[in-house]
Amino acid sequence: MPAPTPALPLSLEFFPPKTEAGALKLRQARQQLYALAPQFCSVTYGAGGSTQAGTFATVGEILAEGQDAASHFSCIGAHAAKLRAELQELRDMGVKRLVALRGDLPSGYGISSGQAEQRFQYASDLVAFVREETGAHFHIEVAAYPEMHPQAASPQKDLQAFAAKVRAGADSAITQYFFNADAYFRFVDEARALGVDVPIVPGIMPIMGASQLLRFSDACGAEVPRWIRTRLQALGDDVDGIRAFGLDAVTALCERLIAGGAPGLHFYTMNQSPLVLEVAQRLGLHPSAPAAPTMPAA
Ligand code: FAD
């Protein structure tokens, strides 16, 4: 029996596994997560094309499993000819969604000089290129940063860069993860004031462990509020305590976002199912969750 579609669209992000054991685990995780009837599942793409084969293979598996799949697609250091060939490959696979990114080159990864690279400085260049090459074929998602992209000159400049991606042809946006709902609501208000009218879906990172969360957050510029840091530090090696605290904190964040009008939730699954399933269950977005109480008529 197909899973019922939840009222709030959910999407799930995976990364391409590096080993056959990782691929097997990811297949199992996906099968469990499909109970949430995701709107789509996306697969990250290592900048410079470093994971291209694994990304496309995972996207192909998701499509073969009967789910809608989005390939992340980044342009930093890429040539137009390579991007064009990869877009054709994705079309041939039946892919209709992209998450279009500039990406980050790993340190030490050199870019040789050349006209093609100059063309792709920002994600807005990639969005424009995809539209030029493929018209309306792809639904294009772009990244948004409620707490500002770490390399941006100012929040206002970053917001303008975000608006430029939408003007170039993006259909919707997924945010970097955050734990401060006010940053998201403010970002959405400011984007609307600039005329951006596409859905801006919050990206949600389940709290899996203190060191992993702090490492990731430092790398991508997401703020872990002091109250979360101190609680995690106090919990030390208490895995159950961290799990319980993380579930409470992330569920409360999602509740606020939903109450404030978020158009969906995008989960950074880290290729694991239990925490995402538990949060969805607590939010009443899992088919086996008890039905949400109906509000008395006003
Ligand atoms: P852009 O939108 O191009 O922005 C990059 C920087 O340039 C920002 O500081 C922006 O303010 C600035 N900028 C943009 N346009 C201009 C302009 N015209 N003038 C001056 N400054 C400008 N990384 C991966 O490698 N693979 C992935 O699969 C991946 N998936 C992601 C998914 C999501 C939802 C998110 C939020 C991030 C993801 N990332 C991924 C990380 C992302 O690649 C990095 O954050 C990267 O540094 C920026 O990519 P972007 O597409 O946001 O770039």
Coordinates of C-alpha atoms in Angstrom, one line a residue, residues 5-236:
T5 CA 1.3 11.9 1.4
P6 CA 1.8 14.1 4.5
A7 CA 0.3 17.5 4.4
L8 CA 3.6 19.2 4.8
P9 CA 6.1 18.4 2.0
L10 CA 9.3 16.7 3.3
S11 CA 12.5 16.2 1.4
L12 CA 15.5 14.1 2.3
E13 CA 19.2 14.6 1.5
F14 CA 21.7 11.9 1.2
F15 CA 25.4 11.8 0.2
P16 CA 26.9 9.2 -2.2
P17 CA 28.4 6.3 -0.2
K18 CA 32.0 5.5 -0.7
T19 CA 31.9 1.8 -0.1
E20 CA 29.6 -1.1 -1.0
A21 CA 28.8 -1.5 2.7
G22 CA 27.8 2.2 2.9
A23 CA 25.7 1.7 -0.2
L24 CA 23.9 -1.2 1.4
K25 CA 23.3 0.7 4.6
L26 CA 22.0 3.7 2.6
R27 CA 19.5 1.5 0.7
Q28 CA 18.2 0.2 4.0
A29 CA 17.9 3.7 5.4
R30 CA 16.1 4.9 2.3
Q31 CA 13.6 2.1 2.5
Q32 CA 12.7 3.1 6.0
L33 CA 12.6 6.8 5.2
Y34 CA 10.2 6.3 2.2
A35 CA 7.5 5.7 4.8
L36 CA 7.5 9.5 5.1
A37 CA 6.4 9.8 1.4
P38 CA 9.1 12.4 0.6
Q39 CA 8.4 14.9 -2.1
F40 CA 11.9 14.2 -3.4
C41 CA 15.3 12.8 -2.2
S42 CA 18.4 14.7 -3.1
V43 CA 22.0 13.5 -3.4
T44 CA 25.0 15.7 -2.8
Y45 CA 27.7 16.3 -5.4
G46 CA 31.3 16.8 -4.5
A47 CA 32.6 20.1 -5.9
G48 CA 34.9 19.7 -8.8
G49 CA 32.8 16.7 -9.9
S50 CA 34.7 14.5 -7.3
T51 CA 31.6 12.4 -6.5
Q52 CA 29.9 12.6 -9.9
A53 CA 29.7 8.9 -10.6
G54 CA 28.5 8.1 -7.1
T55 CA 26.0 10.9 -7.1
F56 CA 24.5 9.9 -10.4
A57 CA 24.5 6.2 -9.4
T58 CA 22.6 7.0 -6.1
V59 CA 20.2 9.3 -8.0
G60 CA 19.6 6.4 -10.4
E61 CA 18.8 4.0 -7.6
I62 CA 16.4 6.4 -6.0
L63 CA 14.5 6.8 -9.3
A64 CA 14.5 3.1 -9.8
E65 CA 12.9 2.8 -6.3
G66 CA 10.0 4.9 -7.6
Q67 CA 10.9 8.1 -5.8
D68 CA 11.5 11.6 -7.2
A69 CA 15.3 12.4 -7.1
A70 CA 17.2 15.6 -7.3
S71 CA 20.9 15.7 -8.1
H72 CA 23.0 18.4 -6.5
F73 CA 25.1 20.0 -9.2
S74 CA 28.0 22.4 -8.6
C75 CA 29.8 24.6 -11.0
I76 CA 33.0 25.8 -9.3
G77 CA 36.0 24.9 -11.5
A78 CA 33.8 23.3 -14.2
H79 CA 33.9 23.8 -17.9
A80 CA 30.7 24.4 -19.8
A81 CA 31.2 21.3 -22.0
K82 CA 31.4 19.1 -18.9
L83 CA 28.4 20.6 -17.3
R84 CA 26.5 20.3 -20.6
A85 CA 27.3 16.6 -20.9
E86 CA 26.3 16.0 -17.3
L87 CA 23.0 17.8 -17.7
Q88 CA 22.3 15.6 -20.8
E89 CA 23.2 12.5 -18.7
L90 CA 20.8 13.5 -16.0
R91 CA 18.1 14.2 -18.5
D92 CA 18.7 10.7 -20.1
M93 CA 18.3 9.2 -16.6
G94 CA 14.9 10.9 -16.2
V95 CA 16.1 13.4 -13.6
K96 CA 13.9 16.5 -13.4
R97 CA 15.2 18.2 -10.3
L98 CA 18.5 19.9 -9.6
V99 CA 20.0 21.6 -6.5
A100 CA 22.2 24.1 -8.3
L101 CA 25.3 25.2 -6.3
R102 CA 28.6 27.0 -6.7
G103 CA 30.2 24.5 -4.4
D104 CA 33.5 24.7 -2.6
L105 CA 36.7 23.3 -3.9
P106 CA 38.7 21.1 -1.5
S107 CA 41.8 22.9 -0.4
G108 CA 44.7 22.3 -2.7
Y109 CA 42.4 21.6 -5.6
G110 CA 43.8 23.9 -8.4
I111 CA 41.8 25.5 -11.1
S112 CA 43.7 26.0 -14.3
S113 CA 43.0 29.4 -16.0
G114 CA 40.5 29.4 -18.8
Q115 CA 37.5 31.1 -20.1
A116 CA 35.1 28.4 -19.1
E117 CA 35.9 28.6 -15.4
Q118 CA 35.5 32.4 -15.4
R119 CA 32.0 31.9 -16.5
F120 CA 30.9 30.0 -13.4
Q121 CA 31.8 32.1 -10.4
Y122 CA 28.5 31.9 -8.6
A123 CA 25.6 29.6 -8.4
S124 CA 23.5 32.2 -10.2
D125 CA 25.8 31.6 -13.3
L126 CA 25.0 27.9 -13.1
V127 CA 21.2 28.5 -12.8
A128 CA 21.3 30.8 -15.8
F129 CA 23.4 28.2 -17.8
V130 CA 21.0 25.4 -16.9
R131 CA 18.0 27.5 -18.1
E132 CA 19.8 28.4 -21.3
E133 CA 20.7 24.8 -22.0
T134 CA 17.6 23.0 -20.9
G135 CA 14.8 25.5 -20.7
A136 CA 12.1 24.5 -18.2
H137 CA 13.1 20.8 -18.0
F138 CA 14.6 21.0 -14.5
H139 CA 13.0 22.2 -11.3
I140 CA 15.9 24.1 -9.9
E141 CA 16.5 24.4 -6.1
V142 CA 19.2 26.8 -4.8
A143 CA 20.9 27.2 -1.4
A144 CA 19.9 30.0 1.0
Y145 CA 21.7 31.0 4.2
P146 CA 19.5 32.5 7.0
E147 CA 22.7 33.1 9.0
M148 CA 24.7 34.4 6.0
H149 CA 27.1 32.4 3.8
P150 CA 30.5 32.5 5.6
Q151 CA 32.2 34.2 2.6
A152 CA 29.6 36.9 2.0
A153 CA 30.6 40.5 2.4
S154 CA 27.5 41.3 4.5
P155 CA 24.0 39.8 5.1
Q156 CA 22.5 42.3 2.7
K157 CA 24.9 41.3 -0.1
D158 CA 24.3 37.6 0.6
L159 CA 20.5 38.3 0.4
Q160 CA 21.0 40.1 -2.9
A161 CA 23.1 37.1 -4.2
F162 CA 20.3 34.8 -3.2
A163 CA 17.7 37.0 -5.0
A164 CA 20.0 36.9 -8.1
K165 CA 19.8 33.1 -8.1
V166 CA 16.0 33.2 -8.1
R167 CA 16.0 35.9 -10.9
A168 CA 18.3 33.7 -12.9
G169 CA 15.6 31.0 -12.8
A170 CA 15.5 29.0 -9.6
D171 CA 12.1 27.6 -8.6
S172 CA 12.7 27.1 -4.9
A173 CA 15.3 27.2 -2.2
I174 CA 16.6 25.0 0.6
T175 CA 18.4 26.6 3.6
Q176 CA 21.6 25.8 5.3
Y177 CA 20.7 24.2 8.6
F178 CA 20.3 26.5 11.6
F179 CA 19.0 26.2 15.2
N180 CA 17.6 29.8 15.5
A181 CA 14.2 30.0 14.0
D182 CA 14.2 33.8 14.1
A183 CA 17.1 33.9 11.7
Y184 CA 15.0 31.9 9.2
F185 CA 11.8 34.0 9.6
R186 CA 13.8 37.2 9.2
F187 CA 15.6 35.9 6.1
V188 CA 12.3 34.9 4.5
D189 CA 10.8 38.4 5.3
E190 CA 13.8 40.2 3.8
A191 CA 13.8 38.0 0.7
R192 CA 10.0 38.7 0.2
A193 CA 10.8 42.4 0.6
L194 CA 13.2 42.0 -2.3
G195 CA 10.5 40.4 -4.4
V196 CA 11.6 36.8 -4.0
D197 CA 8.4 34.7 -4.0
V198 CA 9.7 31.1 -4.3
P199 CA 9.3 28.7 -1.4
I200 CA 12.3 28.8 1.0
V201 CA 12.4 25.4 2.7
P202 CA 14.3 25.2 6.0
G203 CA 17.1 22.6 6.1
I204 CA 17.0 20.6 9.3
M205 CA 20.0 18.8 10.8
P206 CA 19.3 16.2 13.4
I207 CA 21.7 16.3 16.3
M208 CA 23.7 13.1 16.0
G209 CA 26.6 13.9 18.3
A210 CA 28.4 16.8 19.7
S211 CA 31.8 16.6 18.0
Q212 CA 30.3 15.9 14.5
L213 CA 27.8 18.8 14.8
L214 CA 30.4 21.3 16.0
R215 CA 32.8 20.3 13.3
F216 CA 30.2 20.6 10.5
S217 CA 28.9 23.8 11.8
D218 CA 32.3 25.4 12.0
A219 CA 33.0 24.3 8.4
C220 CA 29.7 25.6 6.9
G221 CA 29.2 28.7 9.1
A222 CA 26.0 27.4 10.8
E223 CA 25.7 28.7 14.4
V224 CA 25.2 26.3 17.2
P225 CA 23.7 28.4 20.0
R226 CA 25.5 28.5 23.3
W227 CA 22.6 26.8 25.1
I228 CA 22.9 23.8 22.7
R229 CA 26.7 23.7 23.0
T230 CA 26.7 23.8 26.8
R231 CA 24.0 21.1 27.0
L232 CA 26.0 18.9 24.6
Q233 CA 29.2 19.5 26.5
A234 CA 27.5 18.7 29.8
L235 CA 26.2 15.5 28.4
G236 CA 29.8 14.4 27.4

